[in-house]
Coordinates of C-alpha atoms in Angstrom, one line a residue:
X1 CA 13.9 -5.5 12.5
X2 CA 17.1 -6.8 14.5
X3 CA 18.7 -7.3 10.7
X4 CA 17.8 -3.9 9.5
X5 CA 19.1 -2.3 12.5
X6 CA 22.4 -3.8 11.9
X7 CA 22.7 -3.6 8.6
X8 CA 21.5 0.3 8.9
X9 CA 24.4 0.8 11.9
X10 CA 27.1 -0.5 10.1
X11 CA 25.8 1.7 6.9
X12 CA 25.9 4.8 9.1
X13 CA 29.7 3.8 10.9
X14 CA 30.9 4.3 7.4
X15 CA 29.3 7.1 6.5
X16 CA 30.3 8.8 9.9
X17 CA 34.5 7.1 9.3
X18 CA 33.9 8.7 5.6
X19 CA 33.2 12.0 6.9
X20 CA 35.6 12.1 9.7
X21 CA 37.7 11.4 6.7
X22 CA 36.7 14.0 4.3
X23 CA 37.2 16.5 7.7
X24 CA 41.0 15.2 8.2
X25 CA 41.9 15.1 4.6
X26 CA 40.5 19.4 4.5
X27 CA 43.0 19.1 7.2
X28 CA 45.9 18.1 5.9
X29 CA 45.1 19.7 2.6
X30 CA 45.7 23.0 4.7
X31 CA 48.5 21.6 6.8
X32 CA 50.7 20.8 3.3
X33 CA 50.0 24.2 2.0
X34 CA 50.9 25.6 5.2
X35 CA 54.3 23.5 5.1
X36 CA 55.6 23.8 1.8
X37 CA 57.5 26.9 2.0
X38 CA 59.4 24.8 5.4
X39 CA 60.3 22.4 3.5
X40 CA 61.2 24.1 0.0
X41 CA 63.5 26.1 2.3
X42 CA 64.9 23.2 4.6
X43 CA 63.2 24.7 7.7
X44 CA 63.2 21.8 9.7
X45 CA 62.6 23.6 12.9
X46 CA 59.7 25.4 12.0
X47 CA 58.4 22.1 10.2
X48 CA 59.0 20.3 13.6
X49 CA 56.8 22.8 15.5
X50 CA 54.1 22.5 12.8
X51 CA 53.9 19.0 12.8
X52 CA 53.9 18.9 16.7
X53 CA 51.2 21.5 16.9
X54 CA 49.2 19.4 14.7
X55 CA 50.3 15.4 16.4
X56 CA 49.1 18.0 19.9
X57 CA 45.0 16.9 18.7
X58 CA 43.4 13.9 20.5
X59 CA 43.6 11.6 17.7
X60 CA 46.6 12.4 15.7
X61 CA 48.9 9.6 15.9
X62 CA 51.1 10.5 13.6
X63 CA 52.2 13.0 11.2
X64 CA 55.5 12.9 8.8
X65 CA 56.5 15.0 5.6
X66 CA 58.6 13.8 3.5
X67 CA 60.4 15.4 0.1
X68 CA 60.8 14.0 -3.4
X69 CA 63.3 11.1 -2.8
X70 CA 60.5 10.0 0.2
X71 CA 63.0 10.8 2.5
X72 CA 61.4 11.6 6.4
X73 CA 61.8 15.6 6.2
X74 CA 60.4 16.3 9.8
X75 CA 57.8 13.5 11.9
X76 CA 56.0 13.5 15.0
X77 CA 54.6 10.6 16.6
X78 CA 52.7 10.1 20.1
X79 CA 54.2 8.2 22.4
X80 CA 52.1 4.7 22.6
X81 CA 52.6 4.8 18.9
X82 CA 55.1 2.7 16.8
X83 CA 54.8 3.5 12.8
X84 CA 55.2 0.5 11.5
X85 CA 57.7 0.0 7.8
X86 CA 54.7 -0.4 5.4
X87 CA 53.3 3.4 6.4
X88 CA 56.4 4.7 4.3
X89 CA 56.1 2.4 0.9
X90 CA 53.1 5.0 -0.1
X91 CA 54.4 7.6 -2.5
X92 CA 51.5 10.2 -2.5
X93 CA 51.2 11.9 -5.7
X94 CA 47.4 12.1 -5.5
X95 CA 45.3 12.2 -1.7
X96 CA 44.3 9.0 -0.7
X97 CA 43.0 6.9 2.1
X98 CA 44.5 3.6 3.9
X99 CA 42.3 1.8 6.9
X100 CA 43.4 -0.7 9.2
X101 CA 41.5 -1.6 11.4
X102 CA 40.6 1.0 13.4
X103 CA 43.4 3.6 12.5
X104 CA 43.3 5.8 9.5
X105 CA 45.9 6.7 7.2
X106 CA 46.1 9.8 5.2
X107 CA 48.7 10.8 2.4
X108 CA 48.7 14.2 0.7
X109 CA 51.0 15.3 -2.1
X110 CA 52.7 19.2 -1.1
X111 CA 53.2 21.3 -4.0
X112 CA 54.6 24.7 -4.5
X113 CA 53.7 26.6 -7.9
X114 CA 52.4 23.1 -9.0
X115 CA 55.5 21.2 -8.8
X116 CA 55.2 18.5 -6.3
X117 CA 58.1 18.7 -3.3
X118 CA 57.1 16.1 -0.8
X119 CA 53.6 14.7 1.2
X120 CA 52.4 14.7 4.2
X121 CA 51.6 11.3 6.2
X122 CA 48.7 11.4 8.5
X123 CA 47.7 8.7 11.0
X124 CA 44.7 9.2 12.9
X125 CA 43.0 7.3 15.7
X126 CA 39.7 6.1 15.1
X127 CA 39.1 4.4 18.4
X128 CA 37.0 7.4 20.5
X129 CA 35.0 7.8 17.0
X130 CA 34.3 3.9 17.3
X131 CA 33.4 4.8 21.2
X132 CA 31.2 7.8 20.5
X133 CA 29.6 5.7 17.8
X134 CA 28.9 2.7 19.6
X135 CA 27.2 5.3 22.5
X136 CA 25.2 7.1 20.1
X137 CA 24.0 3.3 18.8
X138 CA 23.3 2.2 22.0
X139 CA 21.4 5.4 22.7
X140 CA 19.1 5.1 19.6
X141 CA 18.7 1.5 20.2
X142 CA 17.4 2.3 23.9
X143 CA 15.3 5.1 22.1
X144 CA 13.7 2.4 19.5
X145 CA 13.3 -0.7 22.2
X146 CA 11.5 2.0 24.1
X147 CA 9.1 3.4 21.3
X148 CA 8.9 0.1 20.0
X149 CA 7.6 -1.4 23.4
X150 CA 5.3 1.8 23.7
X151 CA 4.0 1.3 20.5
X152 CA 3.3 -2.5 21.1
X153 CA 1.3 -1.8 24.2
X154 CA -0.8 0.9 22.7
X155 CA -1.1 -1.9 19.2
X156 CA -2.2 -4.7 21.6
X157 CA -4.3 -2.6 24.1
X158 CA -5.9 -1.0 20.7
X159 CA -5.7 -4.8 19.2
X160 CA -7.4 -5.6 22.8
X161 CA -9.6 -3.3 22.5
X162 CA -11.1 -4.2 18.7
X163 CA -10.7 -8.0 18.9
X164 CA -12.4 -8.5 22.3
X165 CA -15.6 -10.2 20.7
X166 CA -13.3 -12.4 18.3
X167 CA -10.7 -13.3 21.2
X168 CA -14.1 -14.0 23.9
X169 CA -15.7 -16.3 21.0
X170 CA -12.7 -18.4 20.5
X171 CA -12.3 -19.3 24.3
X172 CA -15.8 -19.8 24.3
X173 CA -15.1 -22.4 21.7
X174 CA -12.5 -24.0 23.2
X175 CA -13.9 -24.1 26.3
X176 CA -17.1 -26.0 24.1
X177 CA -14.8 -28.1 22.7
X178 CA -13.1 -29.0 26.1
X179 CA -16.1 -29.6 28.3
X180 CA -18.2 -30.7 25.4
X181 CA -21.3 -28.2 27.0
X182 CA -23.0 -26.9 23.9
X183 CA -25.0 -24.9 26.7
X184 CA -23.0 -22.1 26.5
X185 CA -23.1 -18.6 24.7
X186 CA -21.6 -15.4 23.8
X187 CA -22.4 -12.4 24.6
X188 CA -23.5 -10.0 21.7
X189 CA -22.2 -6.4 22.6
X190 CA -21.8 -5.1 18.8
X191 CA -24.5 -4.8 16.1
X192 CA -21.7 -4.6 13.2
X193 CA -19.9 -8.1 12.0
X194 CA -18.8 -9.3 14.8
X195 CA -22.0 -8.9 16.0
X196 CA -23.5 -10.9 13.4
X197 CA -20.4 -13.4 13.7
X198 CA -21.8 -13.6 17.6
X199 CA -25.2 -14.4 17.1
X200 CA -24.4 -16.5 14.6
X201 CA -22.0 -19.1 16.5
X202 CA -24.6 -18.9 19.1
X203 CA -27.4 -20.0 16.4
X204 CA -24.7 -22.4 16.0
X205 CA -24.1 -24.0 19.4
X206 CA -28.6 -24.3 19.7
X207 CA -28.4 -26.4 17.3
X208 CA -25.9 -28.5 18.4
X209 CA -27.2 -28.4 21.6
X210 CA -30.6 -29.9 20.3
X211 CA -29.0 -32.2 18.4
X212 CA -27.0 -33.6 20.9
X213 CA -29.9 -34.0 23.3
X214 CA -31.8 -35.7 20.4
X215 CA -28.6 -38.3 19.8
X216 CA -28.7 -38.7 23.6
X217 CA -32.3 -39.7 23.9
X218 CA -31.8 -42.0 20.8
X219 CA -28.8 -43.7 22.1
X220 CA -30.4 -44.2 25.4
X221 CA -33.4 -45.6 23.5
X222 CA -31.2 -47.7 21.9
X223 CA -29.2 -48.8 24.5
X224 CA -32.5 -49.8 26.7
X225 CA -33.8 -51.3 23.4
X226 CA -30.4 -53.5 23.4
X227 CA -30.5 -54.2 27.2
X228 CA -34.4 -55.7 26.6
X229 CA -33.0 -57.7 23.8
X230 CA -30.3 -59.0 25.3
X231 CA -32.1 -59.7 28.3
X232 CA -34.8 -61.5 26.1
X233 CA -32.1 -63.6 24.2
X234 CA -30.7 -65.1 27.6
X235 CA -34.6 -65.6 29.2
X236 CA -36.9 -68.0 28.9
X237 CA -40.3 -66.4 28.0
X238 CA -42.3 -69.0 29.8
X239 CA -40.7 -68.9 33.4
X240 CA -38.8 -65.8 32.9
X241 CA -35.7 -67.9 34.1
X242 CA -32.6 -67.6 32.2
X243 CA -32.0 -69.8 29.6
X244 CA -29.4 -72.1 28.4
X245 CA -27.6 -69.4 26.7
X246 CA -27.3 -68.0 29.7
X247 CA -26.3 -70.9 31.8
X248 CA -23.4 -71.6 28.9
X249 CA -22.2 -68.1 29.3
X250 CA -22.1 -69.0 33.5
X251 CA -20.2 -72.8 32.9
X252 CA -17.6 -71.0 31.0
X253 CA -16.9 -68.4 34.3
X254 CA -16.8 -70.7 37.0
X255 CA -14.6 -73.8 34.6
X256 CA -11.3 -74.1 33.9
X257 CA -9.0 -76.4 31.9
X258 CA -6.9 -76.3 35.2
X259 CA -8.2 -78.3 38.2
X260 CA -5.8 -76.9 40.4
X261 CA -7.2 -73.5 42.8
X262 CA -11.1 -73.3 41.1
X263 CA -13.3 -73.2 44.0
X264 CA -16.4 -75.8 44.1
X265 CA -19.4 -75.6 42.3
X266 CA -22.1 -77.7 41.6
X267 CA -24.3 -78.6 38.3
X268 CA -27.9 -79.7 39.0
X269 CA -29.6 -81.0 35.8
X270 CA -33.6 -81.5 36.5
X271 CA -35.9 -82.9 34.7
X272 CA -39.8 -83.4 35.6
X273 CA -41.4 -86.9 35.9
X274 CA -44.8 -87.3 34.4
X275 CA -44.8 -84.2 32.9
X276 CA -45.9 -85.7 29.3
X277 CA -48.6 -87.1 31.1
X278 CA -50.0 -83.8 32.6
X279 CA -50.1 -82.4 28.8
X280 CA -51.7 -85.0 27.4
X281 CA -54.2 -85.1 30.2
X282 CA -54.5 -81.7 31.2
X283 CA -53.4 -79.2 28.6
X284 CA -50.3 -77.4 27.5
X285 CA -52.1 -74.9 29.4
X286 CA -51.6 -76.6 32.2
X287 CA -48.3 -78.0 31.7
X288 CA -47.2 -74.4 31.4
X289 CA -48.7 -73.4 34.8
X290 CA -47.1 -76.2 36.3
X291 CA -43.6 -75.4 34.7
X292 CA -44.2 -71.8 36.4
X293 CA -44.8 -73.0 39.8
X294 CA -41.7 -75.3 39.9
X295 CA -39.7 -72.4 38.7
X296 CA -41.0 -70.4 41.3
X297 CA -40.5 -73.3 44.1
X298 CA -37.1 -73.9 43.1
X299 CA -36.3 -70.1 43.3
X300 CA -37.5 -69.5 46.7
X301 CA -35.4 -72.1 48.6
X302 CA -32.2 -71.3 46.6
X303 CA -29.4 -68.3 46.9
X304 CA -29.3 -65.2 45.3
X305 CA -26.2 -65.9 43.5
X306 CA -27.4 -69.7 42.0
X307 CA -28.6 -69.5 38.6
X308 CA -32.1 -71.7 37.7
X309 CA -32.3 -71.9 34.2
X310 CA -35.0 -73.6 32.0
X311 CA -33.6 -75.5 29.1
X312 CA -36.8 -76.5 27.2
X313 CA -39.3 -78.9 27.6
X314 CA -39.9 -79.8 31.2
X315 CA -35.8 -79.7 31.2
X316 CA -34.2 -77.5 34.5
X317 CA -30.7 -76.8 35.4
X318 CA -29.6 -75.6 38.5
X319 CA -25.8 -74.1 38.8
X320 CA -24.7 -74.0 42.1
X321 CA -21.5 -71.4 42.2
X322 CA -18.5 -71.8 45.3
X323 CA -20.2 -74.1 47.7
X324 CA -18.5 -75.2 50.9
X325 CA -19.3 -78.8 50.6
X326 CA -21.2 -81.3 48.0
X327 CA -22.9 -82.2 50.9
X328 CA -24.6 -78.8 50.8
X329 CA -25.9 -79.3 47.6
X330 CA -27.1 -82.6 47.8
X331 CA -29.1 -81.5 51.0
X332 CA -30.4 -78.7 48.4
X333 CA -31.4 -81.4 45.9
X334 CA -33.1 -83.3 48.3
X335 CA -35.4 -79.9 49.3
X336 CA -36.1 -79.1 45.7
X337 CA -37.5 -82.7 45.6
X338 CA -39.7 -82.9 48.5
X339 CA -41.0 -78.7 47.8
X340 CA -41.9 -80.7 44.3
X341 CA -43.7 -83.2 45.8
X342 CA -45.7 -80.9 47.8
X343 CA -49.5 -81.0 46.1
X344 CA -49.3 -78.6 42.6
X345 CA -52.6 -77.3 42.1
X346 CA -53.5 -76.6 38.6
X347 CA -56.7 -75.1 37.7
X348 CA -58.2 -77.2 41.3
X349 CA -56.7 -80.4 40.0
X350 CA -53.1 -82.3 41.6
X351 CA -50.7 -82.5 38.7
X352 CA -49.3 -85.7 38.9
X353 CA -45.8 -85.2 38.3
X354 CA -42.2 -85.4 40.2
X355 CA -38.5 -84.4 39.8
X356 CA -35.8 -86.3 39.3
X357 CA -32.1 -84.6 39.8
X358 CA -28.6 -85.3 38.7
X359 CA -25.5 -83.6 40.6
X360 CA -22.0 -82.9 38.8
X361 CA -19.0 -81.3 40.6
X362 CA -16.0 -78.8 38.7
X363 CA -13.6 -79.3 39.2
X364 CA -14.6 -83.1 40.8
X365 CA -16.0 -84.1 38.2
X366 CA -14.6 -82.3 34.8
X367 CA -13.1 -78.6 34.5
X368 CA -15.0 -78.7 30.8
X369 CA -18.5 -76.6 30.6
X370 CA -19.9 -78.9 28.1
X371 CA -18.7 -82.3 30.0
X372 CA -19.7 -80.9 33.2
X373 CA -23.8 -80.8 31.7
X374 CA -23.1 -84.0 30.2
X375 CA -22.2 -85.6 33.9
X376 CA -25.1 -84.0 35.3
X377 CA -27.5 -85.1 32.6
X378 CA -26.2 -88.6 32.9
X379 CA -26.3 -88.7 36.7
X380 CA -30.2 -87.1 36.1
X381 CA -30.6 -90.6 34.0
X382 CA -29.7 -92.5 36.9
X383 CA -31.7 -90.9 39.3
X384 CA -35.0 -92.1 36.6
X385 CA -33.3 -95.7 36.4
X386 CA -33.5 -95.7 40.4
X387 CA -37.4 -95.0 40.3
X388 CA -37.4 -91.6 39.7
X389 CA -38.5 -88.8 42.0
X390 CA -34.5 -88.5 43.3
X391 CA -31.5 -87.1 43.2
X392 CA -28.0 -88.9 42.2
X393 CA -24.5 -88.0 41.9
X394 CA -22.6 -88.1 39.1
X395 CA -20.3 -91.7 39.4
X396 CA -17.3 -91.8 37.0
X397 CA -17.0 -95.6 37.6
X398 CA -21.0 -96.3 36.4
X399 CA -21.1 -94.1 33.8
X400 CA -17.8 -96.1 32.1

């Protein structure tokens, strides 16, 4: 709009400079035939009052006649104005028009009974045209930013007005799309297609809704699902006690490869005495209950943060995490063996059977998961070697 406004101003400036034109050169068609007989006849007085009558207008610059050899006849010229040398190298046989900038100048042949005696030199201001132009501009570009801002309100209240529905659905959907609530709705207030386009995106947002509850309920199915399994893969169906997946995945927290700030911790590996004995006497049946009890024993007289695990077998292993002292868990070993040697009553028989424990210290002993079991299990060997139904520590030099 800015580009066809411009282009449309400076259209109309020349139109408006080529009338103004077509005006003066009327003008000065009437001023040469009004001079001739002054100049035919040498009247340079009467010329001189001519000429000054006509240089007396607002723009008029400058007027000169001059005869056949182009010789200045009779001039007048206002006062801020200086003709400058190239105004006289015209020789007007024929009217025509020269612009500079934002003068005018006009040259038009006199004749008497056709012959040609002279012309007339015209120089006309154009700068309170250019002025009265630029107002008039000005003015119809106020009158245009105002009808144009008029007319933009009354488009967008009208625009407003008819896309109400359209603009309400599409912050309804990003308002969906940010808060992910597939809850919401639009409000229908037209039966015609927007109307239609309504209840439809409604329709829409149902059945994502009920889909996303059904994906919810499935993932959270799934998820318990994987929590059982994973629970399952790191407990020992028997006991319920972890296993010794999940006793690896504990070594590997509380080692290091660095002995240098770990705090002390303690490796119990157990094993039961007699325990092949009570199965082939007794029973699986009642090896099993008497696997269950010693869990259970063990459990109540250790912390909430020690992990009993069953190996397999009649195998335990106790992990004993930031203790103060090995002398703490050695006093612990030695209550897990006399609660074992309290009576077990299977099925109203004694089971015959004892514990014997070996103790292993990270970083004492090894910073290695794997190496750390392996000094427990041997110190577990020595405790059987000393008679079994014992505890022993882990001893570097008998072990070499």
């Amino acid at each position: 709009m800015v580009l066809v406004f411009t282009l449309t101003t400076i259209l109309l400036w020349f139109v408006v400079r080529d009338r103004h034109a077509e005006t003066a050169q009327v003008n000065l068609a009437q001023l040469a035939h009004n001079i001739v007989p002054m100049l035919v006849f040498s009247d340079i007085d009467t010329a001189q009052r001519e000429l000054a009558l006509v240089g007396a207008q607002k723009d008029v610059l400058f007027i000169a006649l001059r005869n056949t050899s182009q010789d200045v006849f009779s001039e007048y010229s206002a006062p801020s104005f200086i003709p400058p040398p190239e105004i006289y190298q015209h020789n007007a046989e024929q009217p025509y028009i020269v612009y500079s900038g934002v003068k005018m100048m006009l040259y038009h042949p006199v004749s008497f009974k056709g012959q040609v005696e002279g012309d007339l030199i015209m120089v006309i201001d154009l700068t309170n045209m250019l002025y009265w132009f630029i107002r008039l501009i000005l003015m119809l570009a106020v009158l245009i930013s105002v009808l144009f801002t008029i007319s933009a309100l009354l488009l967008s209240q009208v625009q407003r007005s008819a896309l109400r529905p359209l603009l309400s659905l599409s912050e309804l959907a990003q308002k969906v799309s940010r808060e992910h609530d597939f809850q919401l709705r639009a409000k229908v207030v037209r039966n015609d297609e927007i109307g239609i386009l309504t209840r439809s995106f409604n329709e829409l947002l149902k059945r994502v809704d009920i889909s996303q509850a059904e994906l919810r309920q499935q993932l959270e199915q799934e998820q318990l699902q994987g929590l059982q399994l994973k629970q399952m893969v790191k407990t020992d169906p028997l006991t319920n006690l972890p296993n010794r997946l999940a006793l690896n995945t504990m070594l590997k927290e509380i080692t290091t490869e660095s002995s240098g700030s770990a705090p002390l911790s303690c490796l119990m590996f157990i094993d039961l005495d007699n325990f092949k004995f009570v199965n082939d006497n007794f029973g699986h049946d009642a090896g099993d209950d008497t696997l269950i009890e010693v869990g259970k024993r063990i459990s109540a007289i250790i912390r909430s943060n020690d992990l009993l695990c069953r190996l397999g077998g009649d195998e335990f292993a106790l992990l004993l995490p930031n203790i103060e002292s090995t002398d703490n868990a050695e006093r612990l070993a030695g209550r897990i063996v006399s609660s074992i040697n309290r009576p077990i009553v299977i099925k109203d028989t004694i089971m015959p059977i004892g514990i014997s424990i070996g103790l292993a210290y990270t970083p004492l002993d090894t910073c290695s998961p794997m190496e750390l079991l392996n000094c427990a299990d041997d110190a577990m060997y020595a405790a059987k070697r000393a008679g079994k139904n014992n505890f022993q520590v882990y001893n570097k030099k008998a072990s070499a």
